[in-house]
Coordinates of N, CA, C and O in Angstrom, one line a residue:
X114 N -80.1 88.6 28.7 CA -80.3 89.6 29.8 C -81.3 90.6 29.4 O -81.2 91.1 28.2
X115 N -82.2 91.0 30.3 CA -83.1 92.1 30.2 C -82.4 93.1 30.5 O -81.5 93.3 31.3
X116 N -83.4 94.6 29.0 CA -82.5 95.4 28.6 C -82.8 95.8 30.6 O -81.8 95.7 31.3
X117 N -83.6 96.0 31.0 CA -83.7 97.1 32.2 C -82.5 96.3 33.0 O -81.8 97.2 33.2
X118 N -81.9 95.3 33.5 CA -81.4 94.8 34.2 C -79.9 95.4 33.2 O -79.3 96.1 34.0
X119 N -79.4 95.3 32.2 CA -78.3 95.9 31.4 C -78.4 97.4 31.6 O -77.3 98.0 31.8
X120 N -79.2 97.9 31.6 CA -79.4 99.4 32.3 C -78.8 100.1 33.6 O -78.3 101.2 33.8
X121 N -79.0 98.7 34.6 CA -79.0 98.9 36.0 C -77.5 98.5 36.0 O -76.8 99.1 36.8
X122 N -76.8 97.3 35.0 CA -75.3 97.0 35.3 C -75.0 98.0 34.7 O -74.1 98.5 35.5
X123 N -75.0 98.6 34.0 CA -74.4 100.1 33.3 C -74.4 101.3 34.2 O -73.5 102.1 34.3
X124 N -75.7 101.4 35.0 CA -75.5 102.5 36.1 C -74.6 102.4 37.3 O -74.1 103.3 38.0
X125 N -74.5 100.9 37.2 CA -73.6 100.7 38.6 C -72.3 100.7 38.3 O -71.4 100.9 39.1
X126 N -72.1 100.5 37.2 CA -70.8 100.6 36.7 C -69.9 102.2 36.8 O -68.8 102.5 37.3
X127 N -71.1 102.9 36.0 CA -71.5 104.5 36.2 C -71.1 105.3 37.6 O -70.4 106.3 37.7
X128 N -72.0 104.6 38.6 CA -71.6 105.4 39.8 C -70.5 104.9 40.4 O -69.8 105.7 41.2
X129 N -69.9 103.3 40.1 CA -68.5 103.2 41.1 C -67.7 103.8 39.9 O -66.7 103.1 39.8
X130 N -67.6 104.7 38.9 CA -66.5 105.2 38.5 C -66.3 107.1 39.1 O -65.5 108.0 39.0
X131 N -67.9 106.7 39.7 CA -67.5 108.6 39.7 C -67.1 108.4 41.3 O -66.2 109.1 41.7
X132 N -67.6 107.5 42.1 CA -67.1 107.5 43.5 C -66.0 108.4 43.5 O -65.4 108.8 42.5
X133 N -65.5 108.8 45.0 CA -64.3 109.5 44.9 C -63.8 109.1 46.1 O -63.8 109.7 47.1
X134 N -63.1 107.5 45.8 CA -62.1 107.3 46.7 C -60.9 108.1 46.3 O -60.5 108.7 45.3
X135 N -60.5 108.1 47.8 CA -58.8 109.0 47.5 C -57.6 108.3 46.5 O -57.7 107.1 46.2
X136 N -56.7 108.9 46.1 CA -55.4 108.1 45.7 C -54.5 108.5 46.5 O -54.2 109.6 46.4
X137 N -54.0 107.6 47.2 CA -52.7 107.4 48.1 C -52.0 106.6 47.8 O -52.1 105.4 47.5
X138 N -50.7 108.1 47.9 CA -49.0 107.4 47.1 C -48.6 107.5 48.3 O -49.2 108.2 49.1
X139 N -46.9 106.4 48.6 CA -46.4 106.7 49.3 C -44.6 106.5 48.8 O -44.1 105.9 47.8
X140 N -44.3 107.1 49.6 CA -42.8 107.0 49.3 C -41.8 107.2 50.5 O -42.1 108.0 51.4
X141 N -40.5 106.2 50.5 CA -39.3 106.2 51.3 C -38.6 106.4 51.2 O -38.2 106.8 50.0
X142 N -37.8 106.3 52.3 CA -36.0 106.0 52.1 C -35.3 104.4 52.0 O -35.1 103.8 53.1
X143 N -35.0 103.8 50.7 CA -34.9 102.6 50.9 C -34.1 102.5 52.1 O -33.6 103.5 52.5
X144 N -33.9 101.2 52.6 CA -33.0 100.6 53.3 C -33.0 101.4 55.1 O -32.1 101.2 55.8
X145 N -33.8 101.9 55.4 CA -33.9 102.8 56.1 C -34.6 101.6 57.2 O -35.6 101.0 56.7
X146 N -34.2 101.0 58.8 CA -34.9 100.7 59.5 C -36.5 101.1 60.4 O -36.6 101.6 61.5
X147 N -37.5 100.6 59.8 CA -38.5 101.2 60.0 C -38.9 100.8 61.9 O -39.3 101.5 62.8
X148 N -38.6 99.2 61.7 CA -39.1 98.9 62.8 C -38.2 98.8 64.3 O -38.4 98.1 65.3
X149 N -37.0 100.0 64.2 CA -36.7 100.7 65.2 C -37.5 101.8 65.7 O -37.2 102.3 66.8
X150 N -38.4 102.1 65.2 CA -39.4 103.4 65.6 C -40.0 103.1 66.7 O -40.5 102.0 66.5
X151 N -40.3 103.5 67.8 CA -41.0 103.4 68.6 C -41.9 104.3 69.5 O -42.8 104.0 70.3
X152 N -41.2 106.0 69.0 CA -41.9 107.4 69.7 C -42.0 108.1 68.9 O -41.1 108.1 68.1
X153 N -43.0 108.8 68.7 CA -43.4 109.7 67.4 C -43.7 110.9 68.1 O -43.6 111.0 69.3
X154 N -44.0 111.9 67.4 CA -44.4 113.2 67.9 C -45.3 114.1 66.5 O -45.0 114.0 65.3
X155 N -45.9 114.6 66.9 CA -46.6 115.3 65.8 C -46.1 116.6 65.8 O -45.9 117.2 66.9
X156 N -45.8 117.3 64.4 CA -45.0 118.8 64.5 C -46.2 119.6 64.2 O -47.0 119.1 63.4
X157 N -46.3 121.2 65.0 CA -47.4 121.8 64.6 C -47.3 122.4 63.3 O -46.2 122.9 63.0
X158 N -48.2 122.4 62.7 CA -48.4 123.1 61.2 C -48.9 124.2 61.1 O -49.9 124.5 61.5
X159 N -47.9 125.1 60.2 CA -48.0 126.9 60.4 C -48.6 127.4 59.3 O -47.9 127.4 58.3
X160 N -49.6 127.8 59.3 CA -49.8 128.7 58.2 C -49.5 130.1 57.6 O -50.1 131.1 57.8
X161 N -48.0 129.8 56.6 CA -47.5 130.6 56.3 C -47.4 131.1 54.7 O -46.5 131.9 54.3
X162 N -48.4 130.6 54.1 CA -48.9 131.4 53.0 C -50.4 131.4 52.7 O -51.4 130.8 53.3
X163 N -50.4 132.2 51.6 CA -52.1 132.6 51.2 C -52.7 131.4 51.1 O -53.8 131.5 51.6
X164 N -52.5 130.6 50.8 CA -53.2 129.2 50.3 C -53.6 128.7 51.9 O -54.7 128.6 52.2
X165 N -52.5 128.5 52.8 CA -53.1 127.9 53.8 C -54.2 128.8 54.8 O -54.8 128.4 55.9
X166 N -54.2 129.7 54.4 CA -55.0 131.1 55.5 C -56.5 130.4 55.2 O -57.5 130.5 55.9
X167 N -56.3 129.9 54.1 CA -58.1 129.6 53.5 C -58.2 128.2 54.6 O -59.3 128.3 55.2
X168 N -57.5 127.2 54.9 CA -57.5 126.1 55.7 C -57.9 126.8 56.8 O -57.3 127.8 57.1
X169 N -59.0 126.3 57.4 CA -59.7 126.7 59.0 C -58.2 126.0 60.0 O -57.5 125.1 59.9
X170 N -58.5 127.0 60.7 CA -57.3 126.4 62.0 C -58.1 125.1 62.7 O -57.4 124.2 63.3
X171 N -59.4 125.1 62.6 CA -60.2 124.3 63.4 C -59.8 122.8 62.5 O -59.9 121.7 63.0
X172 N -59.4 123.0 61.2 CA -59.3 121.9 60.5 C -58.0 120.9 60.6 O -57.9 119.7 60.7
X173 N -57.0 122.4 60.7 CA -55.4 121.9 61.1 C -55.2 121.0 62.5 O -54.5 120.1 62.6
X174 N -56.4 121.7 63.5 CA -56.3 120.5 64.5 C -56.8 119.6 64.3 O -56.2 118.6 64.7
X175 N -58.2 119.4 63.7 CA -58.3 118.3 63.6 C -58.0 117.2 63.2 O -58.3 116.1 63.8
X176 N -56.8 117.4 61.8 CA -56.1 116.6 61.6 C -54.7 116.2 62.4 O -53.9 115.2 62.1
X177 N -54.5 117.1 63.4 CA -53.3 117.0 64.1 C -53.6 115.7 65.3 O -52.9 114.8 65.6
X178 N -55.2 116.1 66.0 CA -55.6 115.0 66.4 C -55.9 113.8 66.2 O -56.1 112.9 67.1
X179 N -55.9 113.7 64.8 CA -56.4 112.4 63.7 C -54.9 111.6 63.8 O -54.8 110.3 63.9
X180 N -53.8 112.4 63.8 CA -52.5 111.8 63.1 C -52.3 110.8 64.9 O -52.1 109.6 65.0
X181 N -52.6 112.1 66.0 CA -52.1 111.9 67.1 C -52.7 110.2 67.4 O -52.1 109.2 67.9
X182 N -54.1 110.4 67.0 CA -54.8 108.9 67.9 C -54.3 108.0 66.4 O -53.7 107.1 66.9
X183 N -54.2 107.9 65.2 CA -53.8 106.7 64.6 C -52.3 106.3 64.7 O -51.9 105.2 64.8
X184 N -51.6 107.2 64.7 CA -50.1 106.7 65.2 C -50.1 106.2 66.7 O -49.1 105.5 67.1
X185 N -51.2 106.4 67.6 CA -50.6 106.1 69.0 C -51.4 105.1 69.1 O -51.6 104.8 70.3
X186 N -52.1 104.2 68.1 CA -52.9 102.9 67.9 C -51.7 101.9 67.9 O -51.8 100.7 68.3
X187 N -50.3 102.5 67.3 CA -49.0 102.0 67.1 C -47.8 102.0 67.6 O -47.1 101.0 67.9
X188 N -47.6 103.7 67.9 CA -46.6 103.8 68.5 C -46.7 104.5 70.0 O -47.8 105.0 70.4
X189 N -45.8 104.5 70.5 CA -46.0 105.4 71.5 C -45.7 107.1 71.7 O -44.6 107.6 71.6
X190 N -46.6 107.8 72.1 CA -46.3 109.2 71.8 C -45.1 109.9 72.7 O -45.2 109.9 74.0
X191 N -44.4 110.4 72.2 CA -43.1 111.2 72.9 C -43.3 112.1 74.0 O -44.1 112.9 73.7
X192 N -42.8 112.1 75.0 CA -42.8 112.8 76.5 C -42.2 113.8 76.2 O -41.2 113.6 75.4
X193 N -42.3 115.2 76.5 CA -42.2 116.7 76.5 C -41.0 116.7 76.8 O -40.3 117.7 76.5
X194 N -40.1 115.3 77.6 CA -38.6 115.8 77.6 C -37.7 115.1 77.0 O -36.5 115.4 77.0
X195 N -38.2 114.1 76.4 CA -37.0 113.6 75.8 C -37.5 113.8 74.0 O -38.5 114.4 73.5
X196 N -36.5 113.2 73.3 CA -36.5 113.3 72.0 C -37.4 112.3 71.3 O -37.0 111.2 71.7
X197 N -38.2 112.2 70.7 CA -38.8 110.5 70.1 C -37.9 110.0 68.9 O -36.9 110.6 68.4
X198 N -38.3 108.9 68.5 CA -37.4 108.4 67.2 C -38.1 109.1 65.9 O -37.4 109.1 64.9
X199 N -39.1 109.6 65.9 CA -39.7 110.1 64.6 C -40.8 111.5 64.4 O -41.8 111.3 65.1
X200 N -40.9 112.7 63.7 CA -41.6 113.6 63.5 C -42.4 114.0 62.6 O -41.9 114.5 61.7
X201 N -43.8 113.8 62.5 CA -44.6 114.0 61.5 C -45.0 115.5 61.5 O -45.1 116.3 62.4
X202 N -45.2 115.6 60.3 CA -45.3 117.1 59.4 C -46.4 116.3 58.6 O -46.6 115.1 58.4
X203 N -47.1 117.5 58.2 CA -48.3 117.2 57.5 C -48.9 118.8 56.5 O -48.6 119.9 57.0
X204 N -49.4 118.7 55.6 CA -50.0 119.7 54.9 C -51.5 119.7 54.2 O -52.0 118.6 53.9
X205 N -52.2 120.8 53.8 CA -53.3 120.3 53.3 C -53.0 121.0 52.2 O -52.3 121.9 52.5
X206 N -53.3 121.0 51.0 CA -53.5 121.7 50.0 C -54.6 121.8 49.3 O -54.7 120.7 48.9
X207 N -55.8 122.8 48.7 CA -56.6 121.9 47.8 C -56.4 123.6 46.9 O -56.1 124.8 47.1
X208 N -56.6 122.6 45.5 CA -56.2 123.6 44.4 C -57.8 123.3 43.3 O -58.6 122.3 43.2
X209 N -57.8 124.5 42.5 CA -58.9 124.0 41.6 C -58.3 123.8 40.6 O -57.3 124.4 40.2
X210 N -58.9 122.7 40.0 CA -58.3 121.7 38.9 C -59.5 121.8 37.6 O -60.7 122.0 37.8
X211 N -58.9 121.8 36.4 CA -59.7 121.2 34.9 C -59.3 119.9 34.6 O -58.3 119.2 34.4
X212 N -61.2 119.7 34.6 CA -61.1 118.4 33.6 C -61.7 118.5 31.9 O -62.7 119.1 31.5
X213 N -60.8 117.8 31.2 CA -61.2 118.8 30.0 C -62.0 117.4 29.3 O -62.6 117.4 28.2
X214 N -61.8 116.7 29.8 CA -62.7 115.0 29.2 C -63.9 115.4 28.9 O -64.4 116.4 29.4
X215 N -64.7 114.5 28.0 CA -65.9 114.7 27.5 C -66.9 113.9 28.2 O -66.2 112.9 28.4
X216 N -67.8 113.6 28.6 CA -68.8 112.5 29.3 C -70.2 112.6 28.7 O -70.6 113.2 27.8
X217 N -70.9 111.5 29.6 CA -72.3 111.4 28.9 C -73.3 112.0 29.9 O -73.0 112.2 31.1
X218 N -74.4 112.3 29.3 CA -75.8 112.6 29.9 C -76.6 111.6 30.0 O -76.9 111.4 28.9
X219 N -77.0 111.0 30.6 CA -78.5 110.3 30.4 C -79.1 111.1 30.9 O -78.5 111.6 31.9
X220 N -80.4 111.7 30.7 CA -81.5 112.0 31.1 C -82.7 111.7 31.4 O -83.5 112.5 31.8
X221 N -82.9 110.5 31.4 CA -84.4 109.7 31.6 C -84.2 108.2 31.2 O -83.5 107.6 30.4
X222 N -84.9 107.9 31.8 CA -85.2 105.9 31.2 C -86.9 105.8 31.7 O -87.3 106.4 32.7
X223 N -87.8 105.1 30.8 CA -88.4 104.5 31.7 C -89.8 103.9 30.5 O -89.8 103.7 29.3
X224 N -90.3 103.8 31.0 CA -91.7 102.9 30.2 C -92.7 104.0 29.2 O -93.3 105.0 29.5
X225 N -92.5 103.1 28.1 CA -93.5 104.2 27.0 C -95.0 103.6 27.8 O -95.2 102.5 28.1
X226 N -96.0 105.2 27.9 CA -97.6 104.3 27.9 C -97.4 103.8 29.4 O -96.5 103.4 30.2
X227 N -99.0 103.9 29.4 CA -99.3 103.2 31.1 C -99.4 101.7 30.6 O -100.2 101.6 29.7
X228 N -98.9 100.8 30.9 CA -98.7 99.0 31.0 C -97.9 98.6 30.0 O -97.9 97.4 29.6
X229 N -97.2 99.6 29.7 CA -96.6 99.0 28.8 C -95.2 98.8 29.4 O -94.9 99.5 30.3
X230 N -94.3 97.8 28.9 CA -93.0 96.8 29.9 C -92.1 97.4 28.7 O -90.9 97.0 29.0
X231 N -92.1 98.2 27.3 CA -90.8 98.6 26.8 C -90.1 99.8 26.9 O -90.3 100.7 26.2
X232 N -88.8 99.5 28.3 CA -88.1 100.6 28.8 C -87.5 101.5 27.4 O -86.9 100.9 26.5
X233 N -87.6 103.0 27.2 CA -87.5 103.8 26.1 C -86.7 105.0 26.7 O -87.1 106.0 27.3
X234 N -85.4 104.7 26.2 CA -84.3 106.2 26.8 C -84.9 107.5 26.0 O -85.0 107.7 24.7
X235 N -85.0 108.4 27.2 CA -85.3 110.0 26.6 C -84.2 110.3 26.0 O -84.3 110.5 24.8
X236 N -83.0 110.4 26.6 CA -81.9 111.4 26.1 C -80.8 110.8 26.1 O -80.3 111.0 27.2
X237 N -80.2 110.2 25.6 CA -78.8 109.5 25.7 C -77.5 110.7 24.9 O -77.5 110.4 23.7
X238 N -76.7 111.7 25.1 CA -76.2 112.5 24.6 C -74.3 112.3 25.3 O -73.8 111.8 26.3
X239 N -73.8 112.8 24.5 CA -72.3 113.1 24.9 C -71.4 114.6 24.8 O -70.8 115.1 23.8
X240 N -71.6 114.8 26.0 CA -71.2 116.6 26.3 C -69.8 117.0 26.1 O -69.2 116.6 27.1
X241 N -68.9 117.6 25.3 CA -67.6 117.6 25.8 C -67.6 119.3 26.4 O -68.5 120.0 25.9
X242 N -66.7 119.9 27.3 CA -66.5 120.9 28.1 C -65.5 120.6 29.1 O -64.9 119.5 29.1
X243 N -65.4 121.6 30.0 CA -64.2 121.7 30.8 C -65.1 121.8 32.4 O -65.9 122.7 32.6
X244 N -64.7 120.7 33.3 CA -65.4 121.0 34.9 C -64.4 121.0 35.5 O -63.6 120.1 35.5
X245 N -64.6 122.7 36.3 CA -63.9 122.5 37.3 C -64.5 122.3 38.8 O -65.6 122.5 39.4
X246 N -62.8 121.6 39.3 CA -63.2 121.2 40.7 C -62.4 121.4 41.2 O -61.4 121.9 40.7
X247 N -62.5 121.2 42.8 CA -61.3 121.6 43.7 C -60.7 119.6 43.9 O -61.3 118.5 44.0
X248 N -59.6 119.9 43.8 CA -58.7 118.9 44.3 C -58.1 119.2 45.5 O -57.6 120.3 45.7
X249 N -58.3 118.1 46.5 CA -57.4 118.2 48.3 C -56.4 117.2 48.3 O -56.6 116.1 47.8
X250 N -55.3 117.6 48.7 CA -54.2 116.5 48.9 C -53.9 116.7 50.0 O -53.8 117.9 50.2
X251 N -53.6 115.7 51.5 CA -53.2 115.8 52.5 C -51.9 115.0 52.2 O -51.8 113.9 51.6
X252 N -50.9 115.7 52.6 CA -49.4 115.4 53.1 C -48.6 114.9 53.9 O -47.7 115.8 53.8
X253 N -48.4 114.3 54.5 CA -48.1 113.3 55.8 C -46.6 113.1 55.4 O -46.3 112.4 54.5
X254 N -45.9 113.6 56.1 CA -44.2 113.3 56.1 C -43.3 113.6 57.4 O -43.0 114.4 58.2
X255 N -42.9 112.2 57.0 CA -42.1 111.7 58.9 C -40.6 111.4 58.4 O -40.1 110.7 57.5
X256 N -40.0 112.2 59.5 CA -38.4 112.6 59.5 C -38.4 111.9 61.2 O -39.0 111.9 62.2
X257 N -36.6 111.2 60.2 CA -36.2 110.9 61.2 C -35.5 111.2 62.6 O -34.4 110.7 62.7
X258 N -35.9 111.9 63.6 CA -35.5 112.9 64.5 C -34.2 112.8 64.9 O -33.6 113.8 65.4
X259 N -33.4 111.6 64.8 CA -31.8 112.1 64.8 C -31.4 112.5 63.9 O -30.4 113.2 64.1
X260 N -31.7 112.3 62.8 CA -30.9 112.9 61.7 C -31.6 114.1 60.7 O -31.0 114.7 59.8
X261 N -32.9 114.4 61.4 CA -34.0 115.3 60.4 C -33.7 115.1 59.1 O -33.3 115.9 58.3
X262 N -33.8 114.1 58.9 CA -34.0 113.8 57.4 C -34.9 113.2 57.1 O -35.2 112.4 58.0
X263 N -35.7 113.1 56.2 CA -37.5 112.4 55.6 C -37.0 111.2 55.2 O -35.9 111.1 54.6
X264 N -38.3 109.8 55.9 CA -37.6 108.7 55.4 C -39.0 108.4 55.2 O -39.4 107.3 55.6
X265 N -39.8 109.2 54.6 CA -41.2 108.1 54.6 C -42.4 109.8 54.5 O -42.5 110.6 55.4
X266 N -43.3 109.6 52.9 CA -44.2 110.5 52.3 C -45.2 109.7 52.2 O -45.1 108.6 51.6
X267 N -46.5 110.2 52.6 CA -47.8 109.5 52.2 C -48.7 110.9 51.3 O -48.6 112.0 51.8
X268 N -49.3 110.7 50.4 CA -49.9 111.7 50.4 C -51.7 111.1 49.5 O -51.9 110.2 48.7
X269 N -52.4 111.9 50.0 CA -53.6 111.4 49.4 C -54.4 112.4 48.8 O -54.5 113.6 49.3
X270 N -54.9 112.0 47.6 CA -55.5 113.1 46.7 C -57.0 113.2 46.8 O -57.4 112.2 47.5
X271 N -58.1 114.0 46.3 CA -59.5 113.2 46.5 C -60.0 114.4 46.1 O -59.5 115.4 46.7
X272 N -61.3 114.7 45.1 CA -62.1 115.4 44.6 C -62.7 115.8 45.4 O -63.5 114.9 45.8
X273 N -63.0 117.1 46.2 CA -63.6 117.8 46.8 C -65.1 118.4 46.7 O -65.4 118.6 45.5
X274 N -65.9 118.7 47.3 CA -67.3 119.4 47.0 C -67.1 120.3 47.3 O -66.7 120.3 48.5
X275 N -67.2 121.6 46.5 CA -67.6 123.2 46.7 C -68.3 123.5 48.2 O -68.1 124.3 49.0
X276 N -69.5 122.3 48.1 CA -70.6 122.5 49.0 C -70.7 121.6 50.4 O -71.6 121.4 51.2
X277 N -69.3 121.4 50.3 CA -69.0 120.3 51.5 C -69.2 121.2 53.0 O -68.4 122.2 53.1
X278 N -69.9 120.9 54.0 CA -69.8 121.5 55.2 C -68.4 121.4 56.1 O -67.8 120.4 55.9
X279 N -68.0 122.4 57.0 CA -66.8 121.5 58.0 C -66.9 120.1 57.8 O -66.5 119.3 57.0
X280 N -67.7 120.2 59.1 CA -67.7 118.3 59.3 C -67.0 117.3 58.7 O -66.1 116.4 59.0
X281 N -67.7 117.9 57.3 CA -68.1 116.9 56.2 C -66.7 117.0 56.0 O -66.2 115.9 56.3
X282 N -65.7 117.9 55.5 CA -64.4 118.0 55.4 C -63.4 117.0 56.0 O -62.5 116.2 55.6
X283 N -64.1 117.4 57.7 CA -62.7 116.9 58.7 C -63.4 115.5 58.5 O -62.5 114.7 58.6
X284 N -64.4 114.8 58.3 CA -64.7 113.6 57.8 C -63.8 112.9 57.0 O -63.5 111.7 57.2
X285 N -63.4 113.7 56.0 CA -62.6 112.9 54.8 C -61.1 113.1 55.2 O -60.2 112.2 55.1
X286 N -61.1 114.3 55.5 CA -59.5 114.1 56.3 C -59.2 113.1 57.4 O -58.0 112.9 57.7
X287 N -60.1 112.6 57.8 CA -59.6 111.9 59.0 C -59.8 110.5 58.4 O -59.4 109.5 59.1
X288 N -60.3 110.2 57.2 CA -60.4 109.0 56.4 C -58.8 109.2 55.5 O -57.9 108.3 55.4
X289 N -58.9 110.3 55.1 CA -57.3 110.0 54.7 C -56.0 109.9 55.4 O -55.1 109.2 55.0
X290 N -55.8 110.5 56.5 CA -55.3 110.3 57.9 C -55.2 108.4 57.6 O -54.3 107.8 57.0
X291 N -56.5 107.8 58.3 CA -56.3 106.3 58.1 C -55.9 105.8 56.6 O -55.8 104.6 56.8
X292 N -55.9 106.0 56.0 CA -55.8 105.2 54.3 C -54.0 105.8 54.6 O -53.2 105.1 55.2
X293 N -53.8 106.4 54.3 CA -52.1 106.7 54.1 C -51.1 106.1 55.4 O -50.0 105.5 55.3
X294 N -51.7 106.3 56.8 CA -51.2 106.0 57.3 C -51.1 104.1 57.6 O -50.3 103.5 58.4
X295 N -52.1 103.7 56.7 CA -52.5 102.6 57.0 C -51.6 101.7 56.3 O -51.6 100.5 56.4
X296 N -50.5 102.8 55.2 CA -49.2 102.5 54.7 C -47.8 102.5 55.3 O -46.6 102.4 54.9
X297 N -48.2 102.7 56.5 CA -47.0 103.4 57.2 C -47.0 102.1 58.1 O -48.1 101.7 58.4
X298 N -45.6 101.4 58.8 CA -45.0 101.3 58.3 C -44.6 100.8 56.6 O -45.2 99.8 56.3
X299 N -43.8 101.3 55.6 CA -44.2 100.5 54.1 C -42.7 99.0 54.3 O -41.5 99.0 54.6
X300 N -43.7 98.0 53.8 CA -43.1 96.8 53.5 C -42.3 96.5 52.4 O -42.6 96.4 51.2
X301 N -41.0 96.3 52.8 CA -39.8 96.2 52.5 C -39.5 95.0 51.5 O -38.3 94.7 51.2

């Protein structure tokens, strides 16, 4: 194998580890009948401490509308007078997190000399230090409306950008929205 083509499998290797898909856990109530469910309702979410005041309200709905259209791909949504069989609650959290792991630098690759074909790394180095970042977790938890008791947690984690615009935010929320819920019902 050519070194430049071993370069290129090492980069790609490189960028699918920094990707930042989410991790979504989920958790139940064993033994609990799922596929009695048939009305859902979405509960509104209050912002009732310092942490969530930073959450835009514009965000909270968004995700309230996100929950509303992927559960009602499934279920049917509950009428203002009667009771449904189930109530979602949801939260957002994002906290700044340390990573105290060490990584590498490359800084350059490329050809010594004009015609010449032998690829020559500038800087190959290994940094160790501490980066921080913000970590988001959305929270997704559905109680079962006769008994208000939780029979079913989704939650998804996912490295955030400082420099992320709205949009860009309710983008990823509404991607985690589908990925957790796309656990729901969980197989028995």
């Amino acid at each position: 194998m050519k070194i430049s083509h071993w370069v290129l499998l090492v980069g790609a290797v490189f960028l699918a580890g920094c990707s930042s898909q989410p991790y979504v856990e989920t958790d139940h109530q064993a033994g609990f009948d799922f596929a009695s469910l048939k009305t859902f309702s979405v509960a509104e979410t209050k912002q009732d401490s310092k942490e969530d005041i930073l959450i835009s309200p514009f965000t909270l709905s968004h995700i309230h509308a996100a929950l509303e259209s992927e559960l009602g791909k499934r279920y049917q949504q509950g009428t203002s007078g009667s009771k449904p069989d189930f109530i979602v609650s949801y939260h957002v959290v994002v906290e700044e997190k340390i990573d105290p792991r060490s990584y590498n630098d490359i800084y350059g690759f490329g050809y010594y000399g004009v015609g010449y074909r032998y690829p020559r790394p500038y800087f190959l180095g290994t940094n160790t230090g501490l980066r921080v970042y913000n970590q988001g977790s959305l929270i997704i938890d559905i109680v079962d409306a006769k008994t208000d008791k939780p029979i079913w947690r989704g939650v998804s984690e996912k490295r955030l950008s400082r420099s992320m615009a709205p949009q860009q935010q309710r983008e990823v929320l509404s991607n985690a929205v589908v990925e957790v819920l796309a656990q729901f019902p969980p197989v028995n």
